[in-house]
PDB file of C-alpha atoms in Angstrom:
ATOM      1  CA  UNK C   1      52.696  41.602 -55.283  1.00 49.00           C
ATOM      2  CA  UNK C   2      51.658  37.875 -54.994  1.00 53.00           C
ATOM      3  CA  UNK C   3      48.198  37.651 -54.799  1.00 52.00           C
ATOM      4  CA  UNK C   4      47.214  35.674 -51.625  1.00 55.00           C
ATOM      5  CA  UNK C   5      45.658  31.822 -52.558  1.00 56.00           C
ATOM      6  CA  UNK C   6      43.396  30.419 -50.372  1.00 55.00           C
ATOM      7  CA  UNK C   7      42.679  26.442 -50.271  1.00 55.00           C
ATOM      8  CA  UNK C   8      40.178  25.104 -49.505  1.00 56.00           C
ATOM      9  CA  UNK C   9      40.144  21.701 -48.706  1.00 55.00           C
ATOM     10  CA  UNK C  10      37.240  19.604 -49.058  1.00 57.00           C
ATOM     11  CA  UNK C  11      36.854  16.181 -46.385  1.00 62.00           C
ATOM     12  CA  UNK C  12      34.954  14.014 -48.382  1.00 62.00           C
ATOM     13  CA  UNK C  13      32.656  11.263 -45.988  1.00 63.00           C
ATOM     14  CA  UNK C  14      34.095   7.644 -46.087  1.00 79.00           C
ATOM     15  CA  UNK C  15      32.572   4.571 -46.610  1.00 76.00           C
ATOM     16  CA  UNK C  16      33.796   3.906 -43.008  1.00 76.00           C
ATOM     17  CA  UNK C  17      32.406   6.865 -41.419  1.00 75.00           C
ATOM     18  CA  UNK C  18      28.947   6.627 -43.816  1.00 78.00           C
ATOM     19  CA  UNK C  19      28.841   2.838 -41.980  1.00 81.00           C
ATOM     20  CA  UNK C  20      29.260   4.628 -38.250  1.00 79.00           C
ATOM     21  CA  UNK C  21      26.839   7.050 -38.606  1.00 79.00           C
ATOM     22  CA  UNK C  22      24.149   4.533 -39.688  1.00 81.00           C
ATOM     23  CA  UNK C  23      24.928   2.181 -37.035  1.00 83.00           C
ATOM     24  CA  UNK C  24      24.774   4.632 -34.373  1.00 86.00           C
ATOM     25  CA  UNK C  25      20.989   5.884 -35.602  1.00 82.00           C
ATOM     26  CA  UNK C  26      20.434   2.076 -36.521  1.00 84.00           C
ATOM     27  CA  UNK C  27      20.673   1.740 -32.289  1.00 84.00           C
ATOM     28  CA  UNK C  28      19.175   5.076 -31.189  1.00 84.00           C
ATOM     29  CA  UNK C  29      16.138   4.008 -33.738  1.00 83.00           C
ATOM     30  CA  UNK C  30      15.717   0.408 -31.822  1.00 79.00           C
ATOM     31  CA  UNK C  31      15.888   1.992 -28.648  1.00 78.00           C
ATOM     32  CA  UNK C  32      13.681   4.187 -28.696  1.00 78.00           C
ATOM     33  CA  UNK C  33      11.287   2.031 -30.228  1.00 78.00           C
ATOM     34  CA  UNK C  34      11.840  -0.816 -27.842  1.00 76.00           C
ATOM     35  CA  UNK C  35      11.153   1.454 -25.438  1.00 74.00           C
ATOM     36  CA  UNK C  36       7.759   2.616 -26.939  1.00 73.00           C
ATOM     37  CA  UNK C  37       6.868  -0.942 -26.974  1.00 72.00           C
ATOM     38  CA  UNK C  38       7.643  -1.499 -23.486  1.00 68.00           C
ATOM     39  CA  UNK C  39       5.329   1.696 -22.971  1.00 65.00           C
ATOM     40  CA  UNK C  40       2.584   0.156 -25.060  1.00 68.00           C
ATOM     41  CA  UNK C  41       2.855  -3.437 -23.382  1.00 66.00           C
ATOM     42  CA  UNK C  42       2.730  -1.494 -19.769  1.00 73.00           C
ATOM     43  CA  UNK C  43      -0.053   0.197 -20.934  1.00 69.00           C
ATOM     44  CA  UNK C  44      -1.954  -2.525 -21.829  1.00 71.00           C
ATOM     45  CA  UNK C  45      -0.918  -4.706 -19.161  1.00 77.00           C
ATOM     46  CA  UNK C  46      -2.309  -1.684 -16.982  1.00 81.00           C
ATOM     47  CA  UNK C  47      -5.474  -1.836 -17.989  1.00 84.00           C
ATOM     48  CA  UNK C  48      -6.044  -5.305 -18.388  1.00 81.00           C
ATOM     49  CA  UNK C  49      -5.201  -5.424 -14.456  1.00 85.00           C
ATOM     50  CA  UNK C  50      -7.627  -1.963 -13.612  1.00 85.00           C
ATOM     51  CA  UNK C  51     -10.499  -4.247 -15.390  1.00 87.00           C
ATOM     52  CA  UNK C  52      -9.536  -7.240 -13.793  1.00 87.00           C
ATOM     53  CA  UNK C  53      -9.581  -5.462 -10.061  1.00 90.00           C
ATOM     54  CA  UNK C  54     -13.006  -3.289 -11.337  1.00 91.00           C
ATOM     55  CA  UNK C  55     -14.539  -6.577 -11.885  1.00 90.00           C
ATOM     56  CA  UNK C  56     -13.664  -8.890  -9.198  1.00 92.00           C
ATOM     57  CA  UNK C  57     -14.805  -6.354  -6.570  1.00 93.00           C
ATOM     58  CA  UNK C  58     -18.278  -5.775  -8.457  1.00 93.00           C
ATOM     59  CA  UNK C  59     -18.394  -9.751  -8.378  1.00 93.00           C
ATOM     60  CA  UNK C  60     -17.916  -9.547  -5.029  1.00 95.00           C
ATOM     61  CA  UNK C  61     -20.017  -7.101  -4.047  1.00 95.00           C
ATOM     62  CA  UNK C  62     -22.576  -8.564  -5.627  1.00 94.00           C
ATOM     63  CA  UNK C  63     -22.132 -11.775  -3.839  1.00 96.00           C
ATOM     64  CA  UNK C  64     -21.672 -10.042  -0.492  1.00 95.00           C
ATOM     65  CA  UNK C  65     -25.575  -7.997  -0.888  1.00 93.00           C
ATOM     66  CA  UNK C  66     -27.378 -10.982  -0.753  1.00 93.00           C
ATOM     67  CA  UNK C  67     -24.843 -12.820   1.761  1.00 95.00           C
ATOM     68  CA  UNK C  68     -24.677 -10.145   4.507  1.00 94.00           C
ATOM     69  CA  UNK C  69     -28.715 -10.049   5.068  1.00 93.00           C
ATOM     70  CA  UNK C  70     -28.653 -13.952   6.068  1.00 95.00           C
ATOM     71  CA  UNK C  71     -27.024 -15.713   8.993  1.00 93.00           C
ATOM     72  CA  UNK C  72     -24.443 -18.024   9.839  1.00 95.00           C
ATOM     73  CA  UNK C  73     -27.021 -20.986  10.704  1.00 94.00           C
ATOM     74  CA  UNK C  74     -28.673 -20.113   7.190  1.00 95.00           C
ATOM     75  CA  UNK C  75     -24.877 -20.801   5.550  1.00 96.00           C
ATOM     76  CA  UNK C  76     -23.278 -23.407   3.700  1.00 96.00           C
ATOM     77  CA  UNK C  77     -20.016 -23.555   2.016  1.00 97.00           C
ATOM     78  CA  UNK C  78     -18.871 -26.777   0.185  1.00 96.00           C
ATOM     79  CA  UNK C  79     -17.572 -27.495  -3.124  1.00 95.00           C
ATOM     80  CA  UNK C  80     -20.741 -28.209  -4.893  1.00 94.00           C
ATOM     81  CA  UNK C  81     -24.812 -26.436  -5.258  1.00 94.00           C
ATOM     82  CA  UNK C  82     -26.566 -28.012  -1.822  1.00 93.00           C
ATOM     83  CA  UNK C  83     -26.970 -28.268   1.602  1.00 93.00           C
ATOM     84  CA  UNK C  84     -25.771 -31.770   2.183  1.00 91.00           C
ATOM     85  CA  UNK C  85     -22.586 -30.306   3.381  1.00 91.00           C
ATOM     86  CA  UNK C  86     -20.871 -27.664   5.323  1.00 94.00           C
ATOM     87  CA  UNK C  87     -17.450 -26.724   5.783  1.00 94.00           C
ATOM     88  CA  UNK C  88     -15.307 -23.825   6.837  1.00 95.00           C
ATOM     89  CA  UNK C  89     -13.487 -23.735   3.163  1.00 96.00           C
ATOM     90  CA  UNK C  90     -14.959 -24.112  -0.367  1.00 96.00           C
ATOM     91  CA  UNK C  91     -15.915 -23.233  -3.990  1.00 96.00           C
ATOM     92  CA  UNK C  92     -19.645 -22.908  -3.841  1.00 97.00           C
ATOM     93  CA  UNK C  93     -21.855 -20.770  -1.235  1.00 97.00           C
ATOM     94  CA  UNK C  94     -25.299 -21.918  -0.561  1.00 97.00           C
ATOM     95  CA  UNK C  95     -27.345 -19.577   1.725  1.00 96.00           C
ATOM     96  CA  UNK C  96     -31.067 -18.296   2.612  1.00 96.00           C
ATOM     97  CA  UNK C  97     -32.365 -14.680   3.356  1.00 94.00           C
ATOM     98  CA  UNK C  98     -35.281 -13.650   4.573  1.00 94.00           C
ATOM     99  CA  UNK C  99     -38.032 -13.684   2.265  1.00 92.00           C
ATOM    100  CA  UNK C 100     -39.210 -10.177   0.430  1.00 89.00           C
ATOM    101  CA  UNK C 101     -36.311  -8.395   1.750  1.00 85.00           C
ATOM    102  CA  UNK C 102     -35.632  -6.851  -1.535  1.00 81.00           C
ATOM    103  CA  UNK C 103     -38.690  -5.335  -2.037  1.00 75.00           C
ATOM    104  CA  UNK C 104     -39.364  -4.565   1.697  1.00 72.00           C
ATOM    105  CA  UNK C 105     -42.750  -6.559   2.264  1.00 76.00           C
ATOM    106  CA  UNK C 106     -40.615  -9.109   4.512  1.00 81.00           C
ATOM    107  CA  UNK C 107     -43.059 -11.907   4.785  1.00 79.00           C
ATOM    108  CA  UNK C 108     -43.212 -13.536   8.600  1.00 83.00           C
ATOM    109  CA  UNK C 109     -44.647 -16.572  10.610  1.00 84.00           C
ATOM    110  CA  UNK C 110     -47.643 -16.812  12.661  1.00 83.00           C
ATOM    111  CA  UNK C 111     -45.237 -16.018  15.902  1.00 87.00           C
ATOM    112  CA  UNK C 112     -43.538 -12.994  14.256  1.00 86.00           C
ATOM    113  CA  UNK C 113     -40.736 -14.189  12.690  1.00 88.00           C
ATOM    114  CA  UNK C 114     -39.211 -14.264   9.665  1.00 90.00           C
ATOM    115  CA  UNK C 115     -39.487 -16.675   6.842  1.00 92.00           C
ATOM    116  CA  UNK C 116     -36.428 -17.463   4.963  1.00 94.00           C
ATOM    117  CA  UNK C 117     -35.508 -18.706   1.633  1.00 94.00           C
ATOM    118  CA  UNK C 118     -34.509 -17.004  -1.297  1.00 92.00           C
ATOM    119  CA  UNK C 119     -35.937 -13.483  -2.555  1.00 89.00           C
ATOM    120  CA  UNK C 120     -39.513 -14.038  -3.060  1.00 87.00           C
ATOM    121  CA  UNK C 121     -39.585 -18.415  -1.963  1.00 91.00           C
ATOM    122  CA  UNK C 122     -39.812 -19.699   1.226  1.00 92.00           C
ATOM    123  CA  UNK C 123     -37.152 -22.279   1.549  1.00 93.00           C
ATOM    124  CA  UNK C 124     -35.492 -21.766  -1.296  1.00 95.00           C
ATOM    125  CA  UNK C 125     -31.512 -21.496  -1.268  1.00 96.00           C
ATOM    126  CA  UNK C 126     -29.323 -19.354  -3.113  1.00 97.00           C
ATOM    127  CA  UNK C 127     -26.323 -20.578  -4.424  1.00 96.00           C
ATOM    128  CA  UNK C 128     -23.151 -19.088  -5.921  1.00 97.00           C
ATOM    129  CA  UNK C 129     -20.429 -21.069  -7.792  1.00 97.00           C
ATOM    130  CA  UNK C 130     -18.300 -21.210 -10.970  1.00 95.00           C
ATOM    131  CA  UNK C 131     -19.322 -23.148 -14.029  1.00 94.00           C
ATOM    132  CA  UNK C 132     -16.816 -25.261 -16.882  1.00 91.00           C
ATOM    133  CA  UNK C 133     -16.731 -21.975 -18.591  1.00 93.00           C
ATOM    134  CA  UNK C 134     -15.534 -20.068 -15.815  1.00 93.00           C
ATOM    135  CA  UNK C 135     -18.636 -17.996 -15.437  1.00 94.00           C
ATOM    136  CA  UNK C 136     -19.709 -16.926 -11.671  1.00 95.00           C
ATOM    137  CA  UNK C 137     -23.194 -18.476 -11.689  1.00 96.00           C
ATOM    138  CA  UNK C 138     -26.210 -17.678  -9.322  1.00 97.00           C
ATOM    139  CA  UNK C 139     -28.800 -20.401  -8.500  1.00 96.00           C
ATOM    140  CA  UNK C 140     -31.731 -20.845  -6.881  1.00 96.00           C
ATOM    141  CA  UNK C 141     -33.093 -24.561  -5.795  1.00 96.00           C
ATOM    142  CA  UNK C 142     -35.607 -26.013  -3.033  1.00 94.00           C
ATOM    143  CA  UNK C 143     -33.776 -29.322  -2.923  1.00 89.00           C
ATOM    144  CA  UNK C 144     -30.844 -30.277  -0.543  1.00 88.00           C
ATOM    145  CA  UNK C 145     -29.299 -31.550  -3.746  1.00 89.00           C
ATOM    146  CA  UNK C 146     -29.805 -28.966  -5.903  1.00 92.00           C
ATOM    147  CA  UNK C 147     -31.393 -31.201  -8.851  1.00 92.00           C
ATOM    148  CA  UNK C 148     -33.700 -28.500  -9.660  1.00 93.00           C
ATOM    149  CA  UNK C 149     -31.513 -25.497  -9.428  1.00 94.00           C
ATOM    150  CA  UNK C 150     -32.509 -22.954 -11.945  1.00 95.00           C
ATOM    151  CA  UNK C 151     -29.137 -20.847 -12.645  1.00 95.00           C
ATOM    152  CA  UNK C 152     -28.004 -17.559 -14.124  1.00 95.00           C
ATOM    153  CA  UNK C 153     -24.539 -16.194 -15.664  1.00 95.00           C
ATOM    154  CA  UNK C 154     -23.267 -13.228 -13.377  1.00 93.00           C
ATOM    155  CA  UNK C 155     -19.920 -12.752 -14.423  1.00 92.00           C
ATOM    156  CA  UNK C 156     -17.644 -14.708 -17.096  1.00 90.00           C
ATOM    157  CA  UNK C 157     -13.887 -14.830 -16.623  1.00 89.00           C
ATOM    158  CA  UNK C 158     -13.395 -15.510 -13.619  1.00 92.00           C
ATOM    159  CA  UNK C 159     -10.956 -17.841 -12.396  1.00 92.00           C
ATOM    160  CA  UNK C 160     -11.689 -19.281  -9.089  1.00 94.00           C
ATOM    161  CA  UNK C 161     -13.929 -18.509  -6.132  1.00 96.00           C
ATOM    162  CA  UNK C 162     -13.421 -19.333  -2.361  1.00 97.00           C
ATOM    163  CA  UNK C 163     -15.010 -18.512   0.368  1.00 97.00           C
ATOM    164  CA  UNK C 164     -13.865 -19.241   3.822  1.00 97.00           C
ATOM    165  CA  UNK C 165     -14.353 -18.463   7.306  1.00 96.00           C
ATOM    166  CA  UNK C 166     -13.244 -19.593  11.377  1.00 95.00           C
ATOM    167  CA  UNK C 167     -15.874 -22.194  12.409  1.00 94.00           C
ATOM    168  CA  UNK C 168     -19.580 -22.914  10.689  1.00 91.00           C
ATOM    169  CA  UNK C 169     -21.097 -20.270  13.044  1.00 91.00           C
ATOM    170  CA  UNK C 170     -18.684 -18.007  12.497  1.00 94.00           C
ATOM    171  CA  UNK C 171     -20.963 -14.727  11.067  1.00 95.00           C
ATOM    172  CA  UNK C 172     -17.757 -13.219   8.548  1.00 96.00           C
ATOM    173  CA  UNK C 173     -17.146 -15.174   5.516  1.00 97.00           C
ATOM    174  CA  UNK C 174     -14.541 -14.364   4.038  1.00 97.00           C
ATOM    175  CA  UNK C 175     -14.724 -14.401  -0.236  1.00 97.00           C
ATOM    176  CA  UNK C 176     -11.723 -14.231  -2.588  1.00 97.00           C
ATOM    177  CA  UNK C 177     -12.139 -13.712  -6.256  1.00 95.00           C
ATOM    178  CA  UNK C 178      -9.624 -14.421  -8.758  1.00 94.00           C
ATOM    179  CA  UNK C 179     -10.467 -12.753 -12.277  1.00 91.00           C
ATOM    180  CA  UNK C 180      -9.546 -12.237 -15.184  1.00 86.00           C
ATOM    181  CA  UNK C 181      -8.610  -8.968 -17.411  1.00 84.00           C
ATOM    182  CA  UNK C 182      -7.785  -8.646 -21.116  1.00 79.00           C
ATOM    183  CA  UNK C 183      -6.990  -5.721 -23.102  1.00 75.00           C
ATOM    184  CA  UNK C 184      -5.682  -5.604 -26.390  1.00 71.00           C
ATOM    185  CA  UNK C 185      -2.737  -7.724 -26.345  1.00 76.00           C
ATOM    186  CA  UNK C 186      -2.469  -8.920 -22.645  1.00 76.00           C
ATOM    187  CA  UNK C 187      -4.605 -10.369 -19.834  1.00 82.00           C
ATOM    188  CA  UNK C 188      -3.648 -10.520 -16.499  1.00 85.00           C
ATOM    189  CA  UNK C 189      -5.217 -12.283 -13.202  1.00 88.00           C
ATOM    190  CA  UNK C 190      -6.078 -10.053  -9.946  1.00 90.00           C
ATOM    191  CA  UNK C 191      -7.327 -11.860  -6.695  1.00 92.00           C
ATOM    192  CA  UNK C 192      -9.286  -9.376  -4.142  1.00 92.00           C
ATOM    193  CA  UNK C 193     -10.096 -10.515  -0.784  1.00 94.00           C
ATOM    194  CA  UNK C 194     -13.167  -9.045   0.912  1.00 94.00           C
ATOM    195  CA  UNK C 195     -15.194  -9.737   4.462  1.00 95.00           C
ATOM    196  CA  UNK C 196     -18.545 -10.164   4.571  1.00 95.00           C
ATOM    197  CA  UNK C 197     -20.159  -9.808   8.221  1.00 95.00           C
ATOM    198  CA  UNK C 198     -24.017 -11.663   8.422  1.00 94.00           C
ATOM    199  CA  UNK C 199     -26.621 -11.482  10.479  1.00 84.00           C
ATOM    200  CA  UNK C 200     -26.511 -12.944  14.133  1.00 70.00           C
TER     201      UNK C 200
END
């Protein structure tokens, strides 16, 4: 009786197939970490966008406090600090409120009404521009020049301000903020748009 024989045959890997193999993981490898990147980047981009939006409306708000207690006949929008022009479309908004309104001892005339200016000085304007360094800057001046405006950083990075409206006694201005967001490895630019409605 012939005893049975079993082969086995042993397949040994070829250089060929060795070379296959690693390609293919080579390319799974890269994609998948192309496509963390692109997660990473999104990410970022993301959240230098959320700050950008965060910011511009807080600008804007801030802008819109002070703007919304005055009136259109205490307004001025040009291009630079100064009353010694006024147009429907500009850079720079130059305005009055009435005096003590933030601290609610409003301070009047002998015949009742109110005296305007800026928080706590009759005639004094309040300004709002952008300076060489792209910081929103707040100023406050008695002049119709502006020569001795005494200004404040509000905000920096922002790109451009404008602030527009229908006619010069039109009571909504309208202000659009263009900022800008950075995060780790990207910034990115948002522009918000907002309506502010003053006093008639």
């Amino acid at each position: 009786m012939e005893a049975n024989k079993h082969l086995t045959i042993k397949k040994a890997v070829t250089l060929v197939e060795l070379m296959v193999a690693a390609s293919i993981s080579i390319l799974l490898i890269g994609a998948t970490l192309s496509l963390l990147l692109f997660g990473r980047a999104s990410v970022f981009r993301n959240e230098a966008s959320v700050q950008a939006g965060e910011r511009a409306r807080k600008v804007a708000n801030i802008i819109a406090k002070e703007l919304r207690i005055s009136k259109p006949t205490k307004v001025f929008i040009s291009d630079s600090l100064g009353t010694t022009s006024n147009t429907n479309s500009g850079s720079v908004i130059n305005f009055q409120i009435p005096v003590g309104a933030y601290n609610t001892s409003l301070t009047l005339n002998a015949d009742y009404s109110l005296k305007w200016g800026s928080e706590d000085t009759e005639d004094e304007y309040i300004g709002y521009s952008i300076n060489g360094d792209f910081n929103l800057i707040r100023s406050t001046y008695s002049t119709s020049t502006a020569s001795d405006a005494v200004s404040e950083v509000v905000s920096p990075d922002i790109n451009s301000l404008l602030f527009t409206r229908d006619n010069t006694s039109s009571p909504v201005i309208n202000i659009e903020v263009e900022m800008l967001g950075k995060s780790f490895t990207h910034q990115e630019t948002v522009t918000i748009t907002s309506s502010v409605r003053t006093r008639n």
